[in-house]
Amino acid sequence: IWFTEMNPSVEGPTKACSKAYPGFGVHSPEQEDLMARMYPKSQIVLQMQGAARSYYFVFGVYHEQGGRKDWGIIRADDYTVKPIFSAMAQATSRLSGLRPVGRVEVEAPGVTAYLYADPSGLQTLVYWADAETEFSIPVEDGTIESTDLMGCARPVAVADGKVRLKAEDRVVRPAEDRQPPPARRTVPFRQKCG
């Protein structure tokens, strides 16, 4: 199964006004974050249901509904990318070439988790939660890497055959004073984390 021209509309009509295109709306920061959180989830669920391919509707600046529906992943006002670009890039980078294994039940309510595996057997767990929570999963002792939606990785220690993971449903944005210079804003997934 292949899906084309897909884009969730969970963010609703635009809530901010474009400075560059009077009369057109743009996503508010909250709407941008919602899109970044929603799109990778939708792709993961589609993969787990057997979809072989799914394509985003349009990457560039594109409006419909009299300027109230902002479809693109690029901002109309300054042509920088929205957080959904980083979320898509991370999901693609981390999951390409992996085989969807299936849903994993975890001990915490409100946590959704899916397992992927590569041909060698290396496993990747993708998870999110309705609200911030922690949960444990059994793994071999050592250290694993946890990567957030924007690509910031951190080591997580394993003890007694379990790892404690923090699940949340948010986009972590850097403080304004830590934004990369404008020439590099088009690739925010490469920005310094922390």
Short mmCIF file of N, CA and C in Angstrom, two decimals:
data_model
loop_
_atom_site.label_atom_id
_atom_site.label_comp_id
_atom_site.label_asym_id
_atom_site.label_seq_id
_atom_site.Cartn_x
_atom_site.Cartn_y
_atom_site.Cartn_z
N ILE A 1 0.85 -1.17 0.00
CA ILE A 1 0.00 0.00 0.00
C ILE A 1 0.90 1.23 0.00
N TRP A 2 0.59 2.19 -0.87
CA TRP A 2 1.29 3.47 -0.92
C TRP A 2 0.29 4.59 -0.67
N PHE A 3 0.66 5.54 0.15
CA PHE A 3 -0.17 6.71 0.39
C PHE A 3 0.53 7.92 -0.22
N THR A 4 -0.20 8.75 -0.94
CA THR A 4 0.38 9.97 -1.49
C THR A 4 -0.38 11.17 -0.98
N GLU A 5 0.26 12.31 -1.01
CA GLU A 5 -0.34 13.57 -0.59
C GLU A 5 -0.97 13.48 0.78
N MET A 6 -0.19 13.00 1.73
CA MET A 6 -0.69 12.85 3.09
C MET A 6 -0.19 14.01 3.96
N ASN A 7 -1.06 14.50 4.80
CA ASN A 7 -0.71 15.53 5.77
C ASN A 7 -1.82 15.60 6.78
N PRO A 8 -1.53 15.45 8.05
CA PRO A 8 -2.59 15.55 9.05
C PRO A 8 -3.06 17.00 9.18
N SER A 9 -4.29 17.17 9.57
CA SER A 9 -4.86 18.51 9.77
C SER A 9 -5.17 18.76 11.24
N VAL A 10 -4.45 18.08 12.12
CA VAL A 10 -4.73 18.17 13.55
C VAL A 10 -4.50 19.56 14.12
N GLU A 11 -3.71 20.37 13.43
CA GLU A 11 -3.37 21.69 13.97
C GLU A 11 -4.47 22.72 13.75
N GLY A 12 -5.42 22.41 12.85
CA GLY A 12 -6.52 23.33 12.58
C GLY A 12 -6.10 24.53 11.75
N PRO A 13 -6.99 25.54 11.64
CA PRO A 13 -6.66 26.72 10.86
C PRO A 13 -5.47 27.47 11.47
N THR A 14 -4.77 28.21 10.64
CA THR A 14 -3.59 28.94 11.12
C THR A 14 -4.00 29.93 12.21
N LYS A 15 -3.07 30.14 13.16
CA LYS A 15 -3.35 31.02 14.29
C LYS A 15 -2.47 32.27 14.31
N ALA A 16 -1.57 32.38 13.35
CA ALA A 16 -0.70 33.56 13.27
C ALA A 16 -0.81 34.15 11.87
N CYS A 17 -0.42 35.39 11.73
CA CYS A 17 -0.51 36.07 10.45
C CYS A 17 0.88 36.16 9.82
N SER A 18 0.92 35.93 8.52
CA SER A 18 2.17 36.02 7.78
C SER A 18 2.60 37.48 7.68
N LYS A 19 3.88 37.73 7.92
CA LYS A 19 4.43 39.07 7.75
C LYS A 19 4.80 39.31 6.29
N ALA A 20 5.17 38.27 5.60
CA ALA A 20 5.61 38.40 4.21
C ALA A 20 4.44 38.38 3.22
N TYR A 21 3.35 37.71 3.58
CA TYR A 21 2.19 37.56 2.69
C TYR A 21 0.92 37.99 3.40
N PRO A 22 0.62 39.29 3.38
CA PRO A 22 -0.58 39.78 4.06
C PRO A 22 -1.83 39.02 3.62
N GLY A 23 -2.67 38.70 4.60
CA GLY A 23 -3.89 37.97 4.33
C GLY A 23 -3.74 36.47 4.43
N PHE A 24 -2.51 35.98 4.55
CA PHE A 24 -2.29 34.55 4.68
C PHE A 24 -1.90 34.23 6.11
N GLY A 25 -2.38 33.10 6.58
CA GLY A 25 -2.03 32.65 7.91
C GLY A 25 -0.80 31.77 7.90
N VAL A 26 -0.17 31.68 9.04
CA VAL A 26 0.96 30.77 9.23
C VAL A 26 0.76 30.04 10.55
N HIS A 27 1.43 28.93 10.71
CA HIS A 27 1.33 28.18 11.96
C HIS A 27 1.95 28.97 13.10
N SER A 28 1.31 28.89 14.26
CA SER A 28 1.90 29.42 15.49
C SER A 28 2.97 28.43 15.94
N PRO A 29 3.86 28.81 16.85
CA PRO A 29 4.85 27.84 17.36
C PRO A 29 4.19 26.58 17.93
N GLU A 30 3.05 26.73 18.60
CA GLU A 30 2.35 25.56 19.16
C GLU A 30 1.84 24.65 18.05
N GLN A 31 1.34 25.23 16.97
CA GLN A 31 0.87 24.43 15.84
C GLN A 31 2.04 23.73 15.16
N GLU A 32 3.16 24.41 15.03
CA GLU A 32 4.36 23.79 14.44
C GLU A 32 4.80 22.59 15.27
N ASP A 33 4.78 22.75 16.59
CA ASP A 33 5.18 21.66 17.48
C ASP A 33 4.22 20.47 17.36
N LEU A 34 2.93 20.76 17.29
CA LEU A 34 1.94 19.70 17.15
C LEU A 34 2.18 18.91 15.87
N MET A 35 2.46 19.59 14.77
CA MET A 35 2.74 18.92 13.50
C MET A 35 3.99 18.05 13.63
N ALA A 36 5.03 18.56 14.28
CA ALA A 36 6.27 17.80 14.45
C ALA A 36 6.03 16.54 15.28
N ARG A 37 5.16 16.62 16.27
CA ARG A 37 4.87 15.45 17.10
C ARG A 37 3.97 14.46 16.37
N MET A 38 3.02 14.96 15.61
CA MET A 38 2.01 14.10 15.00
C MET A 38 2.52 13.33 13.79
N TYR A 39 3.25 13.98 12.91
CA TYR A 39 3.59 13.34 11.64
C TYR A 39 4.41 12.06 11.79
N PRO A 40 5.50 12.05 12.56
CA PRO A 40 6.23 10.77 12.70
C PRO A 40 5.38 9.66 13.29
N LYS A 41 4.51 9.99 14.24
CA LYS A 41 3.62 8.98 14.82
C LYS A 41 2.73 8.37 13.74
N SER A 42 2.17 9.23 12.89
CA SER A 42 1.27 8.73 11.85
C SER A 42 2.02 7.80 10.90
N GLN A 43 3.26 8.13 10.59
CA GLN A 43 4.04 7.29 9.68
C GLN A 43 4.40 5.95 10.31
N ILE A 44 4.72 5.97 11.58
CA ILE A 44 5.06 4.73 12.29
C ILE A 44 3.84 3.81 12.36
N VAL A 45 2.69 4.38 12.70
CA VAL A 45 1.46 3.58 12.77
C VAL A 45 1.12 3.01 11.39
N LEU A 46 1.25 3.83 10.34
CA LEU A 46 1.00 3.32 8.98
C LEU A 46 1.94 2.17 8.63
N GLN A 47 3.23 2.31 8.97
CA GLN A 47 4.18 1.22 8.70
C GLN A 47 3.78 -0.04 9.43
N MET A 48 3.39 0.10 10.68
CA MET A 48 3.02 -1.07 11.46
C MET A 48 1.75 -1.74 10.92
N GLN A 49 0.93 -0.97 10.18
CA GLN A 49 -0.27 -1.52 9.57
C GLN A 49 -0.02 -2.08 8.18
N GLY A 50 1.23 -1.99 7.71
CA GLY A 50 1.57 -2.58 6.42
C GLY A 50 1.78 -1.63 5.26
N ALA A 51 1.69 -0.32 5.48
CA ALA A 51 1.93 0.63 4.39
C ALA A 51 3.41 0.58 4.00
N ALA A 52 3.67 0.44 2.71
CA ALA A 52 5.05 0.38 2.23
C ALA A 52 5.64 1.77 2.04
N ARG A 53 4.83 2.74 1.64
CA ARG A 53 5.29 4.10 1.40
C ARG A 53 4.21 5.08 1.80
N SER A 54 4.64 6.26 2.22
CA SER A 54 3.73 7.34 2.54
C SER A 54 4.46 8.64 2.25
N TYR A 55 3.81 9.53 1.51
CA TYR A 55 4.46 10.76 1.09
C TYR A 55 3.73 11.98 1.63
N TYR A 56 4.48 12.91 2.16
CA TYR A 56 3.92 14.16 2.68
C TYR A 56 3.32 14.96 1.54
N PHE A 57 2.27 15.71 1.80
CA PHE A 57 1.55 16.43 0.76
C PHE A 57 2.45 17.41 0.01
N VAL A 58 3.06 18.35 0.71
CA VAL A 58 3.91 19.33 0.03
C VAL A 58 4.94 19.89 1.01
N PHE A 59 6.18 19.94 0.61
CA PHE A 59 7.23 20.47 1.48
C PHE A 59 7.27 22.00 1.47
N GLY A 60 7.10 22.59 0.32
CA GLY A 60 7.25 24.04 0.18
C GLY A 60 6.09 24.82 0.78
N VAL A 61 6.17 26.12 0.64
CA VAL A 61 5.13 27.01 1.13
C VAL A 61 3.89 26.82 0.26
N TYR A 62 2.75 26.49 0.88
CA TYR A 62 1.53 26.25 0.12
C TYR A 62 0.33 26.48 1.03
N HIS A 63 -0.59 27.32 0.58
CA HIS A 63 -1.79 27.64 1.36
C HIS A 63 -3.04 27.26 0.59
N GLU A 64 -4.08 26.90 1.34
CA GLU A 64 -5.41 26.66 0.80
C GLU A 64 -6.42 27.27 1.76
N GLN A 65 -7.68 27.10 1.44
CA GLN A 65 -8.78 27.57 2.29
C GLN A 65 -8.68 29.07 2.57
N GLY A 66 -8.43 29.82 1.51
CA GLY A 66 -8.36 31.28 1.64
C GLY A 66 -7.20 31.75 2.49
N GLY A 67 -6.11 30.98 2.50
CA GLY A 67 -4.93 31.36 3.27
C GLY A 67 -4.95 30.89 4.71
N ARG A 68 -5.99 30.14 5.11
CA ARG A 68 -6.10 29.68 6.50
C ARG A 68 -5.47 28.31 6.74
N LYS A 69 -5.14 27.57 5.68
CA LYS A 69 -4.51 26.25 5.84
C LYS A 69 -3.09 26.33 5.31
N ASP A 70 -2.13 26.14 6.20
CA ASP A 70 -0.70 26.21 5.89
C ASP A 70 -0.20 24.77 5.79
N TRP A 71 0.07 24.31 4.57
CA TRP A 71 0.42 22.90 4.36
C TRP A 71 1.91 22.62 4.48
N GLY A 72 2.76 23.51 4.14
CA GLY A 72 4.17 23.20 3.97
C GLY A 72 4.94 22.98 5.26
N ILE A 73 6.18 22.52 5.10
CA ILE A 73 7.08 22.35 6.24
C ILE A 73 8.15 23.43 6.24
N ILE A 74 7.99 24.40 5.34
CA ILE A 74 8.89 25.55 5.26
C ILE A 74 8.07 26.78 5.60
N ARG A 75 8.65 27.66 6.40
CA ARG A 75 7.96 28.88 6.80
C ARG A 75 7.91 29.88 5.64
N ALA A 76 6.73 30.46 5.43
CA ALA A 76 6.54 31.41 4.34
C ALA A 76 7.29 32.72 4.58
N ASP A 77 7.43 33.12 5.83
CA ASP A 77 8.01 34.43 6.10
C ASP A 77 9.52 34.51 5.93
N ASP A 78 10.22 33.44 6.25
CA ASP A 78 11.69 33.51 6.16
C ASP A 78 12.32 32.28 5.50
N TYR A 79 11.50 31.38 5.00
CA TYR A 79 11.94 30.17 4.31
C TYR A 79 12.89 29.30 5.14
N THR A 80 12.69 29.32 6.44
CA THR A 80 13.37 28.36 7.31
C THR A 80 12.43 27.17 7.50
N VAL A 81 12.97 26.08 7.98
CA VAL A 81 12.14 24.89 8.15
C VAL A 81 11.45 24.91 9.51
N LYS A 82 10.28 24.28 9.53
CA LYS A 82 9.53 24.11 10.76
C LYS A 82 10.06 22.86 11.47
N PRO A 83 9.74 22.68 12.76
CA PRO A 83 10.22 21.50 13.49
C PRO A 83 9.83 20.17 12.83
N ILE A 84 8.74 20.12 12.09
CA ILE A 84 8.34 18.88 11.43
C ILE A 84 9.44 18.40 10.47
N PHE A 85 10.19 19.31 9.89
CA PHE A 85 11.29 18.91 9.00
C PHE A 85 12.31 18.08 9.78
N SER A 86 12.70 18.56 10.95
CA SER A 86 13.65 17.83 11.78
C SER A 86 13.08 16.50 12.23
N ALA A 87 11.81 16.49 12.61
CA ALA A 87 11.16 15.25 13.04
C ALA A 87 11.15 14.23 11.90
N MET A 88 10.82 14.70 10.70
CA MET A 88 10.82 13.80 9.54
C MET A 88 12.23 13.30 9.23
N ALA A 89 13.20 14.20 9.30
CA ALA A 89 14.59 13.82 9.02
C ALA A 89 15.08 12.79 10.03
N GLN A 90 14.76 12.99 11.29
CA GLN A 90 15.20 12.04 12.32
C GLN A 90 14.53 10.68 12.14
N ALA A 91 13.23 10.69 11.91
CA ALA A 91 12.53 9.41 11.72
C ALA A 91 13.09 8.68 10.51
N THR A 92 13.32 9.40 9.44
CA THR A 92 13.88 8.79 8.23
C THR A 92 15.27 8.25 8.49
N SER A 93 16.11 9.06 9.12
CA SER A 93 17.49 8.66 9.40
C SER A 93 17.55 7.45 10.33
N ARG A 94 16.74 7.47 11.36
CA ARG A 94 16.81 6.41 12.38
C ARG A 94 16.11 5.12 11.97
N LEU A 95 15.08 5.20 11.13
CA LEU A 95 14.27 4.02 10.85
C LEU A 95 14.44 3.45 9.45
N SER A 96 15.09 4.19 8.55
CA SER A 96 15.28 3.68 7.18
C SER A 96 16.06 2.37 7.21
N GLY A 97 15.57 1.41 6.47
CA GLY A 97 16.24 0.11 6.40
C GLY A 97 15.88 -0.84 7.52
N LEU A 98 15.12 -0.36 8.50
CA LEU A 98 14.71 -1.23 9.60
C LEU A 98 13.36 -1.87 9.28
N ARG A 99 13.15 -3.04 9.82
CA ARG A 99 11.91 -3.79 9.62
C ARG A 99 10.98 -3.52 10.79
N PRO A 100 9.73 -3.10 10.52
CA PRO A 100 8.77 -2.94 11.62
C PRO A 100 8.45 -4.30 12.23
N VAL A 101 8.63 -4.42 13.53
CA VAL A 101 8.36 -5.69 14.22
C VAL A 101 6.96 -5.70 14.81
N GLY A 102 6.57 -4.62 15.48
CA GLY A 102 5.24 -4.55 16.05
C GLY A 102 5.17 -3.72 17.30
N ARG A 103 4.00 -3.68 17.86
CA ARG A 103 3.75 -2.90 19.07
C ARG A 103 4.33 -3.61 20.29
N VAL A 104 4.83 -2.83 21.22
CA VAL A 104 5.40 -3.36 22.46
C VAL A 104 4.57 -2.81 23.61
N GLU A 105 4.10 -3.70 24.46
CA GLU A 105 3.36 -3.27 25.65
C GLU A 105 4.36 -2.91 26.74
N VAL A 106 4.17 -1.75 27.35
CA VAL A 106 5.03 -1.32 28.45
C VAL A 106 4.17 -1.11 29.69
N GLU A 107 4.83 -1.00 30.83
CA GLU A 107 4.12 -0.95 32.11
C GLU A 107 3.37 0.34 32.38
N ALA A 108 3.67 1.41 31.66
CA ALA A 108 3.07 2.70 31.97
C ALA A 108 1.85 2.97 31.09
N PRO A 109 0.74 3.42 31.69
CA PRO A 109 -0.43 3.76 30.88
C PRO A 109 -0.15 5.01 30.04
N GLY A 110 -0.73 5.06 28.85
CA GLY A 110 -0.57 6.22 27.99
C GLY A 110 0.69 6.22 27.15
N VAL A 111 1.52 5.17 27.27
CA VAL A 111 2.74 5.07 26.47
C VAL A 111 2.47 4.17 25.27
N THR A 112 2.82 4.66 24.10
CA THR A 112 2.73 3.89 22.87
C THR A 112 4.15 3.56 22.45
N ALA A 113 4.42 2.29 22.16
CA ALA A 113 5.78 1.87 21.80
C ALA A 113 5.74 0.86 20.67
N TYR A 114 6.66 1.03 19.71
CA TYR A 114 6.78 0.12 18.59
C TYR A 114 8.23 -0.27 18.42
N LEU A 115 8.45 -1.51 18.00
CA LEU A 115 9.79 -2.04 17.85
C LEU A 115 10.15 -2.20 16.37
N TYR A 116 11.37 -1.83 16.04
CA TYR A 116 11.96 -2.03 14.71
C TYR A 116 13.22 -2.84 14.89
N ALA A 117 13.65 -3.55 13.84
CA ALA A 117 14.89 -4.33 13.91
C ALA A 117 15.63 -4.22 12.58
N ASP A 118 16.96 -4.26 12.66
CA ASP A 118 17.74 -4.29 11.42
C ASP A 118 18.09 -5.74 11.11
N PRO A 119 18.67 -6.01 9.93
CA PRO A 119 18.96 -7.40 9.56
C PRO A 119 19.88 -8.14 10.54
N SER A 120 20.72 -7.41 11.27
CA SER A 120 21.62 -8.07 12.22
C SER A 120 20.94 -8.39 13.55
N GLY A 121 19.72 -7.87 13.73
CA GLY A 121 19.01 -8.11 14.99
C GLY A 121 19.03 -6.92 15.94
N LEU A 122 19.79 -5.87 15.60
CA LEU A 122 19.81 -4.67 16.43
C LEU A 122 18.40 -4.07 16.45
N GLN A 123 17.91 -3.73 17.64
CA GLN A 123 16.54 -3.27 17.77
C GLN A 123 16.46 -1.79 18.12
N THR A 124 15.43 -1.16 17.62
CA THR A 124 15.15 0.25 17.91
C THR A 124 13.72 0.34 18.42
N LEU A 125 13.57 0.95 19.59
CA LEU A 125 12.25 1.14 20.18
C LEU A 125 11.85 2.60 19.96
N VAL A 126 10.68 2.80 19.37
CA VAL A 126 10.13 4.14 19.17
C VAL A 126 8.95 4.26 20.12
N TYR A 127 8.92 5.33 20.90
CA TYR A 127 7.85 5.45 21.88
C TYR A 127 7.49 6.91 22.13
N TRP A 128 6.28 7.12 22.61
CA TRP A 128 5.81 8.44 23.02
C TRP A 128 4.72 8.24 24.05
N ALA A 129 4.34 9.32 24.70
CA ALA A 129 3.33 9.24 25.75
C ALA A 129 2.36 10.41 25.65
N ASP A 130 1.16 10.19 26.19
CA ASP A 130 0.17 11.26 26.23
C ASP A 130 0.60 12.37 27.19
N ALA A 131 1.31 12.01 28.24
CA ALA A 131 1.82 12.95 29.23
C ALA A 131 3.18 12.42 29.69
N GLU A 132 4.00 13.29 30.25
CA GLU A 132 5.33 12.86 30.69
C GLU A 132 5.23 11.73 31.70
N THR A 133 5.97 10.68 31.46
CA THR A 133 5.96 9.52 32.35
C THR A 133 7.27 8.75 32.16
N GLU A 134 7.55 7.84 33.07
CA GLU A 134 8.72 6.98 32.96
C GLU A 134 8.27 5.53 32.95
N PHE A 135 9.06 4.69 32.29
CA PHE A 135 8.78 3.26 32.26
C PHE A 135 10.08 2.50 32.09
N SER A 136 10.06 1.22 32.39
CA SER A 136 11.24 0.37 32.26
C SER A 136 11.00 -0.71 31.22
N ILE A 137 12.09 -1.09 30.55
CA ILE A 137 12.03 -2.24 29.64
C ILE A 137 13.26 -3.10 29.89
N PRO A 138 13.15 -4.40 29.69
CA PRO A 138 14.31 -5.27 29.87
C PRO A 138 15.25 -5.16 28.67
N VAL A 139 16.54 -5.02 28.96
CA VAL A 139 17.59 -5.00 27.94
C VAL A 139 18.85 -5.60 28.53
N GLU A 140 19.82 -5.88 27.67
CA GLU A 140 21.11 -6.37 28.16
C GLU A 140 21.84 -5.23 28.86
N ASP A 141 22.63 -5.57 29.89
CA ASP A 141 23.39 -4.54 30.61
C ASP A 141 24.34 -3.82 29.67
N GLY A 142 24.60 -2.58 29.99
CA GLY A 142 25.48 -1.73 29.19
C GLY A 142 24.90 -0.34 29.11
N THR A 143 25.09 0.30 27.99
CA THR A 143 24.56 1.64 27.79
C THR A 143 23.86 1.68 26.44
N ILE A 144 22.71 2.30 26.42
CA ILE A 144 22.01 2.48 25.16
C ILE A 144 21.92 3.98 24.88
N GLU A 145 21.50 4.32 23.66
CA GLU A 145 21.35 5.72 23.29
C GLU A 145 19.88 6.04 23.14
N SER A 146 19.46 7.15 23.71
CA SER A 146 18.10 7.63 23.56
C SER A 146 18.15 8.92 22.75
N THR A 147 17.33 9.00 21.72
CA THR A 147 17.31 10.17 20.84
C THR A 147 15.92 10.77 20.85
N ASP A 148 15.85 12.09 21.05
CA ASP A 148 14.53 12.73 21.06
C ASP A 148 14.07 13.06 19.64
N LEU A 149 12.90 13.61 19.54
CA LEU A 149 12.26 13.92 18.27
C LEU A 149 13.10 14.82 17.37
N MET A 150 13.90 15.69 17.97
CA MET A 150 14.71 16.62 17.19
C MET A 150 16.12 16.10 16.93
N GLY A 151 16.42 14.89 17.38
CA GLY A 151 17.71 14.27 17.09
C GLY A 151 18.77 14.42 18.15
N CYS A 152 18.44 14.99 19.30
CA CYS A 152 19.41 15.11 20.38
C CYS A 152 19.54 13.76 21.08
N ALA A 153 20.74 13.21 21.04
CA ALA A 153 20.99 11.88 21.61
C ALA A 153 21.66 12.01 22.98
N ARG A 154 21.33 11.06 23.84
CA ARG A 154 21.98 11.01 25.15
C ARG A 154 22.11 9.55 25.57
N PRO A 155 23.20 9.21 26.25
CA PRO A 155 23.34 7.83 26.71
C PRO A 155 22.43 7.58 27.90
N VAL A 156 21.92 6.36 27.99
CA VAL A 156 21.08 5.94 29.11
C VAL A 156 21.68 4.66 29.66
N ALA A 157 21.98 4.65 30.94
CA ALA A 157 22.60 3.48 31.56
C ALA A 157 21.58 2.37 31.79
N VAL A 158 22.05 1.15 31.65
CA VAL A 158 21.23 -0.03 31.90
C VAL A 158 21.74 -0.65 33.20
N ALA A 159 20.83 -1.00 34.08
CA ALA A 159 21.21 -1.63 35.34
C ALA A 159 20.26 -2.79 35.64
N ASP A 160 20.84 -3.88 36.09
CA ASP A 160 20.06 -5.07 36.46
C ASP A 160 19.13 -5.53 35.33
N GLY A 161 19.62 -5.41 34.09
CA GLY A 161 18.85 -5.91 32.95
C GLY A 161 17.67 -5.06 32.55
N LYS A 162 17.60 -3.83 33.07
CA LYS A 162 16.49 -2.93 32.73
C LYS A 162 17.03 -1.54 32.45
N VAL A 163 16.29 -0.82 31.62
CA VAL A 163 16.59 0.59 31.39
C VAL A 163 15.33 1.38 31.70
N ARG A 164 15.52 2.49 32.37
CA ARG A 164 14.39 3.37 32.71
C ARG A 164 14.37 4.49 31.68
N LEU A 165 13.24 4.62 30.97
CA LEU A 165 13.11 5.61 29.91
C LEU A 165 12.06 6.64 30.27
N LYS A 166 12.28 7.86 29.83
CA LYS A 166 11.33 8.93 30.05
C LYS A 166 10.58 9.16 28.74
N ALA A 167 9.27 9.07 28.79
CA ALA A 167 8.45 9.29 27.61
C ALA A 167 7.70 10.60 27.78
N GLU A 168 7.66 11.36 26.72
CA GLU A 168 6.93 12.62 26.74
C GLU A 168 6.41 12.91 25.35
N ASP A 169 5.60 13.90 25.26
CA ASP A 169 5.04 14.28 23.97
C ASP A 169 5.24 15.78 23.81
N ARG A 170 6.47 16.17 23.48
CA ARG A 170 6.77 17.59 23.31
C ARG A 170 7.96 17.74 22.38
N VAL A 171 8.07 18.92 21.84
CA VAL A 171 9.23 19.28 21.02
C VAL A 171 10.12 20.16 21.88
N VAL A 172 11.38 19.80 21.99
CA VAL A 172 12.32 20.60 22.78
C VAL A 172 12.99 21.59 21.84
N ARG A 173 12.71 22.86 22.05
CA ARG A 173 13.31 23.91 21.23
C ARG A 173 14.45 24.55 22.00
N PRO A 174 15.53 24.91 21.32
CA PRO A 174 16.61 25.61 22.01
C PRO A 174 16.17 27.01 22.39
N ALA A 175 16.79 27.55 23.43
CA ALA A 175 16.50 28.93 23.83
C ALA A 175 16.89 29.85 22.69
N GLU A 176 16.22 31.00 22.59
CA GLU A 176 16.48 31.93 21.49
C GLU A 176 17.96 32.31 21.40
N ASP A 177 18.62 32.47 22.54
CA ASP A 177 20.02 32.87 22.49
C ASP A 177 20.94 31.73 22.05
N ARG A 178 20.39 30.52 21.88
CA ARG A 178 21.21 29.40 21.43
C ARG A 178 20.82 28.96 20.02
N GLN A 179 20.01 29.77 19.33
CA GLN A 179 19.64 29.43 17.96
C GLN A 179 20.89 29.49 17.09
N PRO A 180 20.99 28.61 16.11
CA PRO A 180 22.10 28.71 15.18
C PRO A 180 21.98 29.99 14.36
N PRO A 181 23.07 30.48 13.78
CA PRO A 181 22.99 31.68 12.96
C PRO A 181 22.03 31.46 11.79
N PRO A 182 21.44 32.52 11.26
CA PRO A 182 20.43 32.37 10.20
C PRO A 182 20.86 31.50 9.03
N ALA A 183 22.10 31.52 8.64
CA ALA A 183 22.54 30.72 7.50
C ALA A 183 22.42 29.23 7.78
N ARG A 184 22.39 28.83 9.05
CA ARG A 184 22.31 27.40 9.39
C ARG A 184 20.93 27.00 9.87
N ARG A 185 19.99 27.92 9.97
CA ARG A 185 18.66 27.60 10.50
C ARG A 185 17.90 26.64 9.60
N THR A 186 18.34 26.44 8.39
CA THR A 186 17.61 25.55 7.50
C THR A 186 17.86 24.08 7.84
N VAL A 187 18.79 23.79 8.73
CA VAL A 187 19.02 22.41 9.15
C VAL A 187 19.06 22.33 10.67
N PRO A 188 17.92 22.59 11.35
CA PRO A 188 17.93 22.64 12.81
C PRO A 188 18.26 21.32 13.47
N PHE A 189 18.13 20.19 12.75
CA PHE A 189 18.43 18.93 13.39
C PHE A 189 19.93 18.75 13.59
N ARG A 190 20.74 19.67 13.10
CA ARG A 190 22.18 19.62 13.33
C ARG A 190 22.63 20.59 14.42
N GLN A 191 21.66 21.28 15.03
CA GLN A 191 22.02 22.25 16.04
C GLN A 191 22.53 21.58 17.31
N LYS A 192 23.24 22.33 18.09
CA LYS A 192 23.79 21.81 19.34
C LYS A 192 22.65 21.55 20.33
N CYS A 193 22.66 20.41 20.94
CA CYS A 193 21.61 20.03 21.88
C CYS A 193 22.05 20.32 23.30
N GLY A 194 21.07 20.43 24.19
CA GLY A 194 21.40 20.51 25.60
C GLY A 194 21.10 21.78 26.28
#
